[in-house]
């Protein structure tokens, strides 16, 4: 299988303001194909979808939506660095672990 993105309007390639393109694309249906999914992975995803009582396509859509709504590791790290820069926080690793483990005692 291979990734396929359908775009039916050549105007998507024109230099319109980003805001306009985004609104237009929000209404466009997207079709995806994922290439070279190992058989064991496909079987596991099908099993998880069945356990959730969903067709595989619906299950995968939900997983993709959840994934896209979480910050990426790079984005999260950027936020942490920005917060440290703004607050001037300088905690040692030991201090962080001590606070974390205080609730576990």
Short mmCIF file of N, CA and C in Angstrom, two decimals:
data_model
loop_
_atom_site.label_atom_id
_atom_site.label_comp_id
_atom_site.label_asym_id
_atom_site.label_seq_id
_atom_site.Cartn_x
_atom_site.Cartn_y
_atom_site.Cartn_z
N UNK A 1 0.84 -1.18 0.00
CA UNK A 1 0.00 0.00 0.00
C UNK A 1 0.89 1.24 0.00
N UNK A 2 0.36 2.36 -0.48
CA UNK A 2 1.14 3.59 -0.49
C UNK A 2 0.24 4.75 -0.09
N UNK A 3 0.86 5.81 0.39
CA UNK A 3 0.10 6.98 0.84
C UNK A 3 -0.51 7.70 -0.36
N UNK A 4 -1.78 8.02 -0.25
CA UNK A 4 -2.48 8.73 -1.32
C UNK A 4 -3.23 9.89 -0.70
N UNK A 5 -3.01 11.09 -1.22
CA UNK A 5 -3.74 12.28 -0.78
C UNK A 5 -4.49 12.79 -1.99
N UNK A 6 -5.80 12.90 -1.88
CA UNK A 6 -6.59 13.40 -3.00
C UNK A 6 -6.76 14.90 -2.90
N UNK A 7 -6.41 15.57 -3.96
CA UNK A 7 -6.66 17.01 -4.07
C UNK A 7 -7.29 17.23 -5.43
N UNK A 8 -8.52 17.69 -5.43
CA UNK A 8 -9.25 17.78 -6.69
C UNK A 8 -9.24 19.18 -7.28
N UNK A 9 -8.66 20.15 -6.59
CA UNK A 9 -8.73 21.53 -7.06
C UNK A 9 -7.31 22.06 -7.25
N UNK A 10 -6.96 22.46 -8.46
CA UNK A 10 -5.62 22.99 -8.74
C UNK A 10 -5.36 24.27 -7.98
N UNK A 11 -6.41 24.94 -7.51
CA UNK A 11 -6.21 26.19 -6.77
C UNK A 11 -5.50 25.96 -5.44
N UNK A 12 -5.45 24.71 -4.98
CA UNK A 12 -4.72 24.42 -3.74
C UNK A 12 -3.24 24.75 -3.89
N UNK A 13 -2.76 24.74 -5.10
CA UNK A 13 -1.35 25.00 -5.33
C UNK A 13 -1.05 26.49 -5.50
N UNK A 14 -2.08 27.30 -5.58
CA UNK A 14 -1.87 28.74 -5.76
C UNK A 14 -1.46 29.37 -4.44
N UNK A 15 -0.77 30.52 -4.50
CA UNK A 15 -0.28 31.17 -3.28
C UNK A 15 -1.37 31.96 -2.56
N UNK A 16 -2.47 31.31 -2.19
CA UNK A 16 -3.51 31.98 -1.41
C UNK A 16 -3.06 32.10 0.04
N UNK A 17 -3.64 33.01 0.78
CA UNK A 17 -3.29 33.09 2.20
C UNK A 17 -3.54 31.75 2.88
N UNK A 18 -2.69 31.41 3.81
CA UNK A 18 -2.77 30.13 4.52
C UNK A 18 -4.15 29.92 5.12
N UNK A 19 -4.72 30.96 5.67
CA UNK A 19 -6.01 30.87 6.33
C UNK A 19 -7.08 30.36 5.36
N UNK A 20 -7.08 30.84 4.14
CA UNK A 20 -8.06 30.41 3.14
C UNK A 20 -7.85 28.95 2.78
N UNK A 21 -6.60 28.56 2.55
CA UNK A 21 -6.31 27.17 2.20
C UNK A 21 -6.76 26.25 3.31
N UNK A 22 -6.50 26.63 4.54
CA UNK A 22 -6.84 25.79 5.68
C UNK A 22 -8.35 25.58 5.77
N UNK A 23 -9.12 26.63 5.58
CA UNK A 23 -10.58 26.48 5.62
C UNK A 23 -11.05 25.58 4.49
N UNK A 24 -10.47 25.74 3.33
CA UNK A 24 -10.86 24.92 2.19
C UNK A 24 -10.53 23.45 2.45
N UNK A 25 -9.32 23.21 2.93
CA UNK A 25 -8.89 21.84 3.17
C UNK A 25 -9.67 21.17 4.29
N UNK A 26 -10.16 21.95 5.25
CA UNK A 26 -10.92 21.38 6.36
C UNK A 26 -12.18 20.69 5.86
N UNK A 27 -12.68 21.10 4.72
CA UNK A 27 -13.90 20.51 4.18
C UNK A 27 -13.62 19.41 3.17
N UNK A 28 -12.39 19.25 2.77
CA UNK A 28 -12.05 18.26 1.75
C UNK A 28 -11.87 16.89 2.39
N UNK A 29 -12.49 15.86 1.83
CA UNK A 29 -12.25 14.51 2.34
C UNK A 29 -10.83 14.09 2.00
N UNK A 30 -10.20 13.36 2.89
CA UNK A 30 -8.84 12.89 2.68
C UNK A 30 -8.87 11.37 2.69
N UNK A 31 -8.20 10.79 1.75
CA UNK A 31 -8.10 9.35 1.69
C UNK A 31 -6.63 8.99 1.84
N UNK A 32 -6.33 8.05 2.73
CA UNK A 32 -4.94 7.65 2.97
C UNK A 32 -4.78 6.16 2.77
N UNK A 33 -3.61 5.81 2.29
CA UNK A 33 -3.22 4.41 2.19
C UNK A 33 -1.83 4.33 2.81
N UNK A 34 -1.62 3.39 3.69
CA UNK A 34 -0.33 3.26 4.36
C UNK A 34 0.42 2.08 3.75
N UNK A 35 1.60 2.35 3.19
CA UNK A 35 2.35 1.28 2.52
C UNK A 35 3.12 0.39 3.49
N UNK A 36 3.30 -0.84 3.09
CA UNK A 36 4.22 -1.76 3.76
C UNK A 36 3.93 -1.96 5.25
N UNK A 37 2.68 -2.09 5.63
CA UNK A 37 2.35 -2.38 7.03
C UNK A 37 2.63 -3.86 7.25
N UNK A 38 3.49 -4.19 8.21
CA UNK A 38 3.78 -5.61 8.47
C UNK A 38 2.50 -6.37 8.83
N UNK A 39 2.44 -7.63 8.45
CA UNK A 39 1.24 -8.44 8.69
C UNK A 39 0.87 -8.51 10.16
N UNK A 40 1.89 -8.65 11.04
CA UNK A 40 1.58 -8.75 12.47
C UNK A 40 1.00 -7.45 13.01
N UNK A 41 1.44 -6.33 12.48
CA UNK A 41 0.91 -5.02 12.91
C UNK A 41 -0.52 -4.87 12.43
N UNK A 42 -0.78 -5.22 11.18
CA UNK A 42 -2.14 -5.14 10.64
C UNK A 42 -3.08 -6.04 11.43
N UNK A 43 -2.61 -7.23 11.78
CA UNK A 43 -3.44 -8.16 12.56
C UNK A 43 -3.73 -7.60 13.95
N UNK A 44 -2.73 -7.01 14.58
CA UNK A 44 -2.93 -6.42 15.91
C UNK A 44 -3.92 -5.26 15.86
N UNK A 45 -3.80 -4.41 14.86
CA UNK A 45 -4.73 -3.29 14.72
C UNK A 45 -6.15 -3.79 14.47
N UNK A 46 -6.29 -4.83 13.66
CA UNK A 46 -7.62 -5.41 13.41
C UNK A 46 -8.20 -5.99 14.69
N UNK A 47 -7.36 -6.63 15.50
CA UNK A 47 -7.80 -7.19 16.78
C UNK A 47 -8.26 -6.08 17.72
N UNK A 48 -7.49 -5.02 17.80
CA UNK A 48 -7.87 -3.89 18.67
C UNK A 48 -9.17 -3.25 18.21
N UNK A 49 -9.34 -3.12 16.90
CA UNK A 49 -10.58 -2.55 16.37
C UNK A 49 -11.76 -3.44 16.73
N UNK A 50 -11.59 -4.75 16.59
CA UNK A 50 -12.66 -5.69 16.93
C UNK A 50 -13.01 -5.60 18.41
N UNK A 51 -12.00 -5.52 19.27
CA UNK A 51 -12.24 -5.38 20.72
C UNK A 51 -13.00 -4.10 21.03
N UNK A 52 -12.73 -3.06 20.26
CA UNK A 52 -13.41 -1.78 20.47
C UNK A 52 -14.79 -1.77 19.80
N UNK A 53 -15.11 -2.84 19.08
CA UNK A 53 -16.40 -2.92 18.40
C UNK A 53 -16.52 -1.95 17.24
N UNK A 54 -15.40 -1.70 16.58
CA UNK A 54 -15.38 -0.73 15.48
C UNK A 54 -14.80 -1.38 14.24
N UNK A 55 -15.22 -0.90 13.07
CA UNK A 55 -14.52 -1.31 11.85
C UNK A 55 -13.08 -0.77 11.90
N UNK A 56 -12.19 -1.45 11.25
CA UNK A 56 -10.78 -1.06 11.28
C UNK A 56 -10.58 0.39 10.86
N UNK A 57 -11.25 0.82 9.80
CA UNK A 57 -11.09 2.19 9.31
C UNK A 57 -11.51 3.21 10.37
N UNK A 58 -12.62 2.95 11.04
CA UNK A 58 -13.10 3.87 12.09
C UNK A 58 -12.14 3.89 13.27
N UNK A 59 -11.64 2.71 13.66
CA UNK A 59 -10.68 2.63 14.76
C UNK A 59 -9.41 3.41 14.43
N UNK A 60 -8.88 3.21 13.22
CA UNK A 60 -7.66 3.92 12.82
C UNK A 60 -7.87 5.42 12.76
N UNK A 61 -9.03 5.84 12.28
CA UNK A 61 -9.34 7.27 12.24
C UNK A 61 -9.29 7.86 13.65
N UNK A 62 -9.90 7.18 14.60
CA UNK A 62 -9.88 7.64 15.99
C UNK A 62 -8.47 7.72 16.55
N UNK A 63 -7.65 6.72 16.23
CA UNK A 63 -6.27 6.72 16.70
C UNK A 63 -5.48 7.87 16.08
N UNK A 64 -5.70 8.13 14.79
CA UNK A 64 -5.00 9.24 14.12
C UNK A 64 -5.42 10.59 14.70
N UNK A 65 -6.71 10.75 14.96
CA UNK A 65 -7.20 12.00 15.55
C UNK A 65 -6.57 12.21 16.92
N UNK A 66 -6.55 11.16 17.75
CA UNK A 66 -5.96 11.26 19.08
C UNK A 66 -4.47 11.58 19.00
N UNK A 67 -3.78 10.95 18.08
CA UNK A 67 -2.35 11.19 17.90
C UNK A 67 -2.08 12.63 17.48
N UNK A 68 -2.86 13.13 16.54
CA UNK A 68 -2.65 14.50 16.04
C UNK A 68 -2.99 15.55 17.09
N UNK A 69 -3.86 15.24 18.02
CA UNK A 69 -4.25 16.22 19.04
C UNK A 69 -3.28 16.28 20.21
N UNK A 70 -2.43 15.27 20.35
CA UNK A 70 -1.40 15.30 21.39
C UNK A 70 -0.18 16.05 20.85
N UNK A 71 0.52 16.77 21.73
CA UNK A 71 1.73 17.44 21.24
C UNK A 71 2.80 16.41 20.89
N UNK A 72 3.56 16.70 19.86
CA UNK A 72 4.67 15.82 19.50
C UNK A 72 5.76 15.97 20.56
N UNK A 73 6.65 14.99 20.67
CA UNK A 73 7.75 15.12 21.64
C UNK A 73 8.57 16.40 21.41
N UNK A 74 8.84 16.75 20.16
CA UNK A 74 9.59 17.97 19.87
C UNK A 74 8.84 19.21 20.32
N UNK A 75 7.54 19.24 20.06
CA UNK A 75 6.71 20.37 20.48
C UNK A 75 6.67 20.48 22.00
N UNK A 76 6.53 19.35 22.67
CA UNK A 76 6.50 19.35 24.13
C UNK A 76 7.82 19.84 24.70
N UNK A 77 8.92 19.38 24.12
CA UNK A 77 10.24 19.81 24.58
C UNK A 77 10.43 21.31 24.36
N UNK A 78 9.97 21.83 23.23
CA UNK A 78 10.04 23.27 22.97
C UNK A 78 9.27 24.05 24.04
N UNK A 79 8.10 23.55 24.43
CA UNK A 79 7.31 24.22 25.47
C UNK A 79 8.04 24.21 26.81
N UNK A 80 8.68 23.08 27.13
CA UNK A 80 9.43 22.98 28.39
C UNK A 80 10.59 23.98 28.38
N UNK A 81 11.33 24.02 27.29
CA UNK A 81 12.46 24.94 27.21
C UNK A 81 11.99 26.39 27.30
N UNK A 82 10.88 26.71 26.66
CA UNK A 82 10.34 28.07 26.72
C UNK A 82 9.94 28.42 28.15
N UNK A 83 9.28 27.49 28.83
CA UNK A 83 8.85 27.74 30.21
C UNK A 83 10.06 27.96 31.13
N UNK A 84 11.11 27.16 30.95
CA UNK A 84 12.32 27.32 31.75
C UNK A 84 12.94 28.69 31.48
N UNK A 85 12.98 29.09 30.23
CA UNK A 85 13.53 30.38 29.85
C UNK A 85 12.74 31.52 30.48
N UNK A 86 11.42 31.43 30.43
CA UNK A 86 10.55 32.49 30.95
C UNK A 86 10.59 32.56 32.48
N UNK A 87 10.54 31.39 33.13
CA UNK A 87 10.47 31.37 34.60
C UNK A 87 11.83 31.41 35.27
N UNK A 88 12.86 31.06 34.53
CA UNK A 88 14.19 31.01 35.13
C UNK A 88 14.37 29.82 36.05
N UNK A 89 13.50 28.84 35.93
CA UNK A 89 13.53 27.65 36.80
C UNK A 89 14.80 26.85 36.54
N UNK A 90 15.45 26.46 37.61
CA UNK A 90 16.67 25.65 37.50
C UNK A 90 16.63 24.56 38.57
N UNK A 91 15.84 23.54 38.36
CA UNK A 91 15.76 22.44 39.31
C UNK A 91 16.70 21.33 38.86
N UNK A 92 17.35 20.71 39.83
CA UNK A 92 18.22 19.58 39.50
C UNK A 92 17.35 18.35 39.28
N UNK A 93 17.91 17.37 38.62
CA UNK A 93 17.20 16.11 38.41
C UNK A 93 16.83 15.46 39.73
N UNK A 94 17.73 15.54 40.71
CA UNK A 94 17.46 14.95 42.02
C UNK A 94 16.25 15.61 42.69
N UNK A 95 16.16 16.94 42.58
CA UNK A 95 15.03 17.65 43.19
C UNK A 95 13.71 17.26 42.53
N UNK A 96 13.74 17.10 41.24
CA UNK A 96 12.53 16.71 40.51
C UNK A 96 12.10 15.31 40.93
N UNK A 97 13.05 14.38 41.00
CA UNK A 97 12.71 13.01 41.41
C UNK A 97 12.22 12.96 42.85
N UNK A 98 12.78 13.79 43.71
CA UNK A 98 12.35 13.82 45.11
C UNK A 98 10.89 14.26 45.22
N UNK A 99 10.53 15.30 44.48
CA UNK A 99 9.14 15.77 44.50
C UNK A 99 8.22 14.72 43.88
N UNK A 100 8.65 14.11 42.79
CA UNK A 100 7.83 13.08 42.15
C UNK A 100 7.58 11.91 43.09
N UNK A 101 8.63 11.47 43.79
CA UNK A 101 8.53 10.30 44.64
C UNK A 101 7.87 10.57 45.99
N UNK A 102 7.71 11.84 46.35
CA UNK A 102 7.11 12.17 47.65
C UNK A 102 5.69 11.60 47.77
N UNK A 103 4.94 11.60 46.69
CA UNK A 103 3.57 11.07 46.72
C UNK A 103 3.53 9.55 46.73
N UNK A 104 4.62 8.92 46.46
CA UNK A 104 4.66 7.46 46.37
C UNK A 104 5.06 6.80 47.68
N UNK A 105 5.38 7.60 48.66
CA UNK A 105 5.83 7.03 49.94
C UNK A 105 4.68 6.80 50.87
#
